[in-house]
Amino acid sequence: MCCIVLLGCTGCLPQMTLFKMTYNLQHYSLSISLLVIFAVTFSVDGEFLSLDHLKPQASDKIQTRAVADLLKRLIGNRAREFKVLVDRTLANGSVDVCELRSASNNRIAATGSTGVALATGIYNYLKYFCNCHVSWSGSQLNIPQPLPAVTGVLRISTQHRFRYYQNVCTQSYSTVWWDWPRWEQEIDWMALNGINLPLAFNGQEALWQEVYLSLGLNQTDLDDFFTGPAFLAWNRMGNLFQWGGPLPQSWHTKQLYLQYKILGRMRALGMMPVLPAFSGNVPQAITRLFPQANVTKLNPWSHFNCSYSCAYVLDPRDPLFQRIGGLFMSELVKLFGTDHIYNTDTFNEMTPASPDPAYLSAVSSSVYSAMTSVDPQAIWLMQGWLFVHDVVFWKPAQIKALLHGVPIGRMIVLDLFAETAPAFSSTQSFYGQPFIWCMLHNFGGNSGLFGTVESINMGPFEALQYPNSTLVGLGMAPEGIEQNPVVYELMSELAWRKEPVNLGKWVSLYAARRYGNTTENLATAWKLLFRSVYNCTVPHYKNHNHSPLVHRPSLRMSTDVWYDPRDLYEAWRLLYEVAQPLVSVETFRHDLVDVTRQALQLLTAEFYREIRDAFQSQKLPELLTAGGVLVYDLLPELDQLLSSESHFLLGVWLERAHSLALSEQEMQQYDFNARNQITLWGPEGNILDYASKEWGGLMEDYYSQRWSLFVNTLVECLDRGWPFKQETFNKAVFQVEKGFVFNQRKYPSKPHGDTYDIVNRIFLKYYPQALKRLN
């Protein structure tokens, strides 16, 4: 239960007497206590700088209306049973709070200090009083009639000024093809989960186009610079140019339209959208127009060569940097308004030109100056990923220099991967700059069950207790979303708690409200998942899906997992046993498919080991048996399973991409972008399978085809006495991979097949085999 305080409701206590109570809900005893609220200021040579100017711009009336409209979208006519009000004085100049009371006619009166606080308070009421649930993979909103009463005042508050959301990569891995209805749904989800500091990066290329054209570049220069839509995140960070491009003019128009609506809704709900700023990444043509400018050509990024990487970066100390940065900021603020907070990342996965602290300090000072030249109240929000990604370069002197190039309190650092590799503790709380403790969780938007629940349950509170902590918020910064919703509900809820939760009790309540059912199997299954697949404790483990299933086959693939497969298989059995009456519930159907998918992913690794061992010991019959089962039964069954559930369809991803096109040429370009990103990720498999997805259609036409070629190649090698040559196989399988990217085949965007029948068939066939292989 969220941080809840009941304020003396019997009249026999002083008005603000605080006390602890126990509220029994569904047989669980939940501790209730008040948060200590505090303000954060930062001292620079005796002068105190605060972040108080970062606050909602919309009036209380506008925010109230926005929350009322959100409730109508969420629960229809039942929204009338809530009396909502935003009153900023409720926070008393501090952080967000919401109070709920029972009102006449079985209504609930809810008052929040902001629209976000109000929405979060109502959602927590819906969760813990009405047993309801909202997520990316469906909602369970069977609200009791009448609404359950609240005794006294239910007060929900947070000790965190900021609750941040998104990663700069999320814009490419997940939201790239979204239309307004999908964005509207996401912004509602943000408000319900307490997010008040989201990235808002749409439409910026239209502004950059205007800036560069005004400087004298031509359209060809820009066509050679901008990447295609699915790769814009890395164009913005200076990693890539041109790949998948050019950007059609219709793209700019559509994204500007979206950005206006996104910003309008975020601000109406009391959020503070984070806008982009200039990092120094420029088109090559700048060197033609400004030959005296101090421009550096960088080394190749990742596995790309200079055809698409080796970006050109303008030295922030060059006067042209201030000119370009100021032009962009002026255009940005003129068109989008501002909430005074901007994100840019100067050295994302790129090595600076010099380790000299004076140089690094000058760089960050110049970047910040470009912001404040237009917005004197600017706050620079910077991803702290660079300090984790390249620990060889970023030593204490270099980190301190970069951070101290900006006045203390005017930069907020995102400790981006804090649940696994926190940087605050090795940088003395970022040497005085305020920071946000972030859970990264997911890389590339991969499918696969994963979590670090013990770490995220403890980490934020450890950061608060760190000596001289400059923590000002919590955040969720996944590279890709729409996966593992349980992890994000837990993380968002922790921002509104005073202490860590009892994970067993918490996840039992989660199961009950997610499915609207208290069957014992459900709680037991989720407890097993939380102690195993959702509790990775391997140091510095990155959640790329490492399963052989979604990687180009070889004889040297890792099959290690961080959990005991027995727990996963037992959770699968428990869900299967209650599946028939519950499969019509969207959230349960999704999870049944997801857990079954995870079980088959584990079994794929088992069959791979048998295939590899049979080849290496030259046992052709065993190779034929294991390979035949994998290629001709297990993978086809998995494709049918995924194709039966709407959240696991390749066709949805492609249809969204196609829907943004205004011509056949654009449709083909967007189709290519969408397919390449989730497979080859580059012209030659440069970041192969990084953004892997286990989707119906993709399993059949991509992963299964690779495995079929691998098994057939091994069989032929064994049959003819040839050695297996990985390089030769890679050339052959690349044709298969490239064939998928260009096949232009249409895939269903609606599910087909009976999920229960498919799971039943798979379970009866493979569950006994799974147990047998564990012995």
JSON list of N, CA, C and O in Angstrom, two decimals, residues 217-247:
[
{"chain": "A", "resi": 217, "resn": "LEU", "atom": "N", "xyz": [22.58, 25.74, -44.82]},
{"chain": "A", "resi": 217, "resn": "LEU", "atom": "CA", "xyz": [22.60, 24.37, -45.32]},
{"chain": "A", "resi": 217, "resn": "LEU", "atom": "C", "xyz": [21.43, 24.17, -46.27]},
{"chain": "A", "resi": 217, "resn": "LEU", "atom": "O", "xyz": [20.44, 24.90, -46.21]},
{"chain": "A", "resi": 218, "resn": "ASN", "atom": "N", "xyz": [21.54, 23.16, -47.14]},
{"chain": "A", "resi": 218, "resn": "ASN", "atom": "CA", "xyz": [20.44, 22.86, -48.05]},
{"chain": "A", "resi": 218, "resn": "ASN", "atom": "C", "xyz": [19.77, 21.55, -47.66]},
{"chain": "A", "resi": 218, "resn": "ASN", "atom": "O", "xyz": [20.25, 20.83, -46.76]},
{"chain": "A", "resi": 219, "resn": "GLN", "atom": "N", "xyz": [18.70, 21.22, -48.33]},
{"chain": "A", "resi": 219, "resn": "GLN", "atom": "CA", "xyz": [17.93, 20.04, -47.96]},
{"chain": "A", "resi": 219, "resn": "GLN", "atom": "C", "xyz": [18.73, 18.75, -48.15]},
{"chain": "A", "resi": 219, "resn": "GLN", "atom": "O", "xyz": [18.60, 17.80, -47.37]},
{"chain": "A", "resi": 220, "resn": "THR", "atom": "N", "xyz": [19.59, 18.74, -49.16]},
{"chain": "A", "resi": 220, "resn": "THR", "atom": "CA", "xyz": [20.44, 17.56, -49.37]},
{"chain": "A", "resi": 220, "resn": "THR", "atom": "C", "xyz": [21.36, 17.34, -48.19]},
{"chain": "A", "resi": 220, "resn": "THR", "atom": "O", "xyz": [21.59, 16.20, -47.76]},
{"chain": "A", "resi": 221, "resn": "ASP", "atom": "N", "xyz": [21.89, 18.42, -47.64]},
{"chain": "A", "resi": 221, "resn": "ASP", "atom": "CA", "xyz": [22.75, 18.31, -46.44]},
{"chain": "A", "resi": 221, "resn": "ASP", "atom": "C", "xyz": [21.98, 17.65, -45.29]},
{"chain": "A", "resi": 221, "resn": "ASP", "atom": "O", "xyz": [22.53, 16.81, -44.57]},
{"chain": "A", "resi": 222, "resn": "LEU", "atom": "N", "xyz": [20.73, 18.03, -45.14]},
{"chain": "A", "resi": 222, "resn": "LEU", "atom": "CA", "xyz": [19.93, 17.48, -44.04]},
{"chain": "A", "resi": 222, "resn": "LEU", "atom": "C", "xyz": [19.51, 16.04, -44.33]},
{"chain": "A", "resi": 222, "resn": "LEU", "atom": "O", "xyz": [19.43, 15.22, -43.41]},
{"chain": "A", "resi": 223, "resn": "ASP", "atom": "N", "xyz": [19.23, 15.73, -45.58]},
{"chain": "A", "resi": 223, "resn": "ASP", "atom": "CA", "xyz": [18.88, 14.36, -45.94]},
{"chain": "A", "resi": 223, "resn": "ASP", "atom": "C", "xyz": [20.06, 13.42, -45.68]},
{"chain": "A", "resi": 223, "resn": "ASP", "atom": "O", "xyz": [19.86, 12.24, -45.37]},
{"chain": "A", "resi": 224, "resn": "ASP", "atom": "N", "xyz": [21.27, 13.95, -45.80]},
{"chain": "A", "resi": 224, "resn": "ASP", "atom": "CA", "xyz": [22.46, 13.15, -45.52]},
{"chain": "A", "resi": 224, "resn": "ASP", "atom": "C", "xyz": [22.74, 13.05, -44.02]},
{"chain": "A", "resi": 224, "resn": "ASP", "atom": "O", "xyz": [23.61, 12.28, -43.61]},
{"chain": "A", "resi": 225, "resn": "PHE", "atom": "N", "xyz": [22.03, 13.84, -43.23]},
{"chain": "A", "resi": 225, "resn": "PHE", "atom": "CA", "xyz": [22.29, 13.91, -41.79]},
{"chain": "A", "resi": 225, "resn": "PHE", "atom": "C", "xyz": [21.27, 13.11, -40.97]},
{"chain": "A", "resi": 225, "resn": "PHE", "atom": "O", "xyz": [21.64, 12.24, -40.18]},
{"chain": "A", "resi": 226, "resn": "PHE", "atom": "N", "xyz": [19.99, 13.40, -41.17]},
{"chain": "A", "resi": 226, "resn": "PHE", "atom": "CA", "xyz": [18.97, 12.73, -40.36]},
{"chain": "A", "resi": 226, "resn": "PHE", "atom": "C", "xyz": [18.89, 11.25, -40.71]},
{"chain": "A", "resi": 226, "resn": "PHE", "atom": "O", "xyz": [18.91, 10.86, -41.88]},
{"chain": "A", "resi": 227, "resn": "THR", "atom": "N", "xyz": [18.76, 10.41, -39.70]},
{"chain": "A", "resi": 227, "resn": "THR", "atom": "CA", "xyz": [18.48, 8.99, -39.90]},
{"chain": "A", "resi": 227, "resn": "THR", "atom": "C", "xyz": [17.00, 8.79, -40.17]},
{"chain": "A", "resi": 227, "resn": "THR", "atom": "O", "xyz": [16.21, 9.73, -40.12]},
{"chain": "A", "resi": 228, "resn": "GLY", "atom": "N", "xyz": [16.63, 7.54, -40.42]},
{"chain": "A", "resi": 228, "resn": "GLY", "atom": "CA", "xyz": [15.22, 7.20, -40.51]},
{"chain": "A", "resi": 228, "resn": "GLY", "atom": "C", "xyz": [14.59, 7.23, -39.13]},
{"chain": "A", "resi": 228, "resn": "GLY", "atom": "O", "xyz": [15.28, 7.29, -38.09]},
{"chain": "A", "resi": 229, "resn": "PRO", "atom": "N", "xyz": [13.25, 7.19, -39.04]},
{"chain": "A", "resi": 229, "resn": "PRO", "atom": "CA", "xyz": [12.54, 7.33, -37.77]},
{"chain": "A", "resi": 229, "resn": "PRO", "atom": "C", "xyz": [12.98, 6.36, -36.68]},
{"chain": "A", "resi": 229, "resn": "PRO", "atom": "O", "xyz": [13.08, 6.75, -35.52]},
{"chain": "A", "resi": 230, "resn": "ALA", "atom": "N", "xyz": [13.23, 5.10, -37.05]},
{"chain": "A", "resi": 230, "resn": "ALA", "atom": "CA", "xyz": [13.54, 4.09, -36.03]},
{"chain": "A", "resi": 230, "resn": "ALA", "atom": "C", "xyz": [14.93, 4.25, -35.43]},
{"chain": "A", "resi": 230, "resn": "ALA", "atom": "O", "xyz": [15.28, 3.53, -34.48]},
{"chain": "A", "resi": 231, "resn": "PHE", "atom": "N", "xyz": [15.72, 5.18, -35.95]},
{"chain": "A", "resi": 231, "resn": "PHE", "atom": "CA", "xyz": [17.10, 5.34, -35.47]},
{"chain": "A", "resi": 231, "resn": "PHE", "atom": "C", "xyz": [17.40, 6.77, -35.03]},
{"chain": "A", "resi": 231, "resn": "PHE", "atom": "O", "xyz": [18.56, 7.13, -34.82]},
{"chain": "A", "resi": 232, "resn": "LEU", "atom": "N", "xyz": [16.35, 7.56, -34.85]},
{"chain": "A", "resi": 232, "resn": "LEU", "atom": "CA", "xyz": [16.55, 8.97, -34.49]},
{"chain": "A", "resi": 232, "resn": "LEU", "atom": "C", "xyz": [17.20, 9.15, -33.12]},
{"chain": "A", "resi": 232, "resn": "LEU", "atom": "O", "xyz": [17.92, 10.14, -32.90]},
{"chain": "A", "resi": 233, "resn": "ALA", "atom": "N", "xyz": [16.99, 8.23, -32.20]},
{"chain": "A", "resi": 233, "resn": "ALA", "atom": "CA", "xyz": [17.60, 8.38, -30.87]},
{"chain": "A", "resi": 233, "resn": "ALA", "atom": "C", "xyz": [19.11, 8.51, -30.99]},
{"chain": "A", "resi": 233, "resn": "ALA", "atom": "O", "xyz": [19.74, 9.32, -30.30]},
{"chain": "A", "resi": 234, "resn": "TRP", "atom": "N", "xyz": [19.70, 7.74, -31.88]},
{"chain": "A", "resi": 234, "resn": "TRP", "atom": "CA", "xyz": [21.15, 7.72, -32.00]},
{"chain": "A", "resi": 234, "resn": "TRP", "atom": "C", "xyz": [21.66, 8.82, -32.91]},
{"chain": "A", "resi": 234, "resn": "TRP", "atom": "O", "xyz": [22.81, 9.23, -32.82]},
{"chain": "A", "resi": 235, "resn": "ASN", "atom": "N", "xyz": [20.80, 9.35, -33.76]},
{"chain": "A", "resi": 235, "resn": "ASN", "atom": "CA", "xyz": [21.13, 10.56, -34.51]},
{"chain": "A", "resi": 235, "resn": "ASN", "atom": "C", "xyz": [21.20, 11.74, -33.55]},
{"chain": "A", "resi": 235, "resn": "ASN", "atom": "O", "xyz": [22.11, 12.57, -33.63]},
{"chain": "A", "resi": 236, "resn": "ARG", "atom": "N", "xyz": [20.26, 11.81, -32.64]},
{"chain": "A", "resi": 236, "resn": "ARG", "atom": "CA", "xyz": [20.21, 12.91, -31.67]},
{"chain": "A", "resi": 236, "resn": "ARG", "atom": "C", "xyz": [21.41, 12.90, -30.75]},
{"chain": "A", "resi": 236, "resn": "ARG", "atom": "O", "xyz": [21.87, 13.95, -30.29]},
{"chain": "A", "resi": 237, "resn": "MET", "atom": "N", "xyz": [21.92, 11.71, -30.44]},
{"chain": "A", "resi": 237, "resn": "MET", "atom": "CA", "xyz": [23.06, 11.59, -29.53]},
{"chain": "A", "resi": 237, "resn": "MET", "atom": "C", "xyz": [24.41, 11.64, -30.24]},
{"chain": "A", "resi": 237, "resn": "MET", "atom": "O", "xyz": [25.44, 11.51, -29.60]},
{"chain": "A", "resi": 238, "resn": "GLY", "atom": "N", "xyz": [24.39, 11.79, -31.57]},
{"chain": "A", "resi": 238, "resn": "GLY", "atom": "CA", "xyz": [25.65, 11.89, -32.29]},
{"chain": "A", "resi": 238, "resn": "GLY", "atom": "C", "xyz": [26.29, 10.56, -32.61]},
{"chain": "A", "resi": 238, "resn": "GLY", "atom": "O", "xyz": [27.48, 10.51, -32.96]},
{"chain": "A", "resi": 239, "resn": "ASN", "atom": "N", "xyz": [25.54, 9.47, -32.51]},
{"chain": "A", "resi": 239, "resn": "ASN", "atom": "CA", "xyz": [26.11, 8.16, -32.80]},
{"chain": "A", "resi": 239, "resn": "ASN", "atom": "C", "xyz": [25.99, 7.79, -34.28]},
{"chain": "A", "resi": 239, "resn": "ASN", "atom": "O", "xyz": [26.87, 7.13, -34.83]},
{"chain": "A", "resi": 240, "resn": "LEU", "atom": "N", "xyz": [24.90, 8.20, -34.91]},
{"chain": "A", "resi": 240, "resn": "LEU", "atom": "CA", "xyz": [24.60, 7.79, -36.29]},
{"chain": "A", "resi": 240, "resn": "LEU", "atom": "C", "xyz": [24.11, 8.96, -37.13]},
{"chain": "A", "resi": 240, "resn": "LEU", "atom": "O", "xyz": [23.54, 9.92, -36.59]},
{"chain": "A", "resi": 241, "resn": "PHE", "atom": "N", "xyz": [24.31, 8.87, -38.44]},
{"chain": "A", "resi": 241, "resn": "PHE", "atom": "CA", "xyz": [23.64, 9.77, -39.36]},
{"chain": "A", "resi": 241, "resn": "PHE", "atom": "C", "xyz": [23.22, 8.99, -40.60]},
{"chain": "A", "resi": 241, "resn": "PHE", "atom": "O", "xyz": [23.77, 7.94, -40.90]},
{"chain": "A", "resi": 242, "resn": "GLN", "atom": "N", "xyz": [22.22, 9.44, -41.25]},
{"chain": "A", "resi": 242, "resn": "GLN", "atom": "CA", "xyz": [21.74, 8.98, -42.57]},
{"chain": "A", "resi": 242, "resn": "GLN", "atom": "C", "xyz": [21.10, 7.59, -42.58]},
{"chain": "A", "resi": 242, "resn": "GLN", "atom": "O", "xyz": [20.22, 7.33, -43.40]},
{"chain": "A", "resi": 243, "resn": "TRP", "atom": "N", "xyz": [21.51, 6.66, -41.72]},
{"chain": "A", "resi": 243, "resn": "TRP", "atom": "CA", "xyz": [21.02, 5.29, -41.81]},
{"chain": "A", "resi": 243, "resn": "TRP", "atom": "C", "xyz": [19.48, 5.24, -41.69]},
{"chain": "A", "resi": 243, "resn": "TRP", "atom": "O", "xyz": [18.90, 5.77, -40.74]},
{"chain": "A", "resi": 244, "resn": "GLY", "atom": "N", "xyz": [18.84, 4.61, -42.67]},
{"chain": "A", "resi": 244, "resn": "GLY", "atom": "CA", "xyz": [17.38, 4.49, -42.68]},
{"chain": "A", "resi": 244, "resn": "GLY", "atom": "C", "xyz": [16.66, 5.74, -43.14]},
{"chain": "A", "resi": 244, "resn": "GLY", "atom": "O", "xyz": [15.44, 5.76, -43.20]},
{"chain": "A", "resi": 245, "resn": "GLY", "atom": "N", "xyz": [17.40, 6.81, -43.46]},
{"chain": "A", "resi": 245, "resn": "GLY", "atom": "CA", "xyz": [16.80, 8.07, -43.87]},
{"chain": "A", "resi": 245, "resn": "GLY", "atom": "C", "xyz": [16.61, 8.13, -45.38]},
{"chain": "A", "resi": 245, "resn": "GLY", "atom": "O", "xyz": [16.74, 7.12, -46.07]},
{"chain": "A", "resi": 246, "resn": "PRO", "atom": "N", "xyz": [16.27, 9.30, -45.90]},
{"chain": "A", "resi": 246, "resn": "PRO", "atom": "CA", "xyz": [16.08, 10.57, -45.18]},
{"chain": "A", "resi": 246, "resn": "PRO", "atom": "C", "xyz": [14.70, 10.68, -44.56]},
{"chain": "A", "resi": 246, "resn": "PRO", "atom": "O", "xyz": [13.82, 9.86, -44.82]},
{"chain": "A", "resi": 247, "resn": "LEU", "atom": "N", "xyz": [14.52, 11.73, -43.76]},
{"chain": "A", "resi": 247, "resn": "LEU", "atom": "CA", "xyz": [13.22, 11.96, -43.14]},
{"chain": "A", "resi": 247, "resn": "LEU", "atom": "C", "xyz": [12.30, 12.67, -44.12]},
{"chain": "A", "resi": 247, "resn": "LEU", "atom": "O", "xyz": [12.63, 13.77, -44.59]}
]
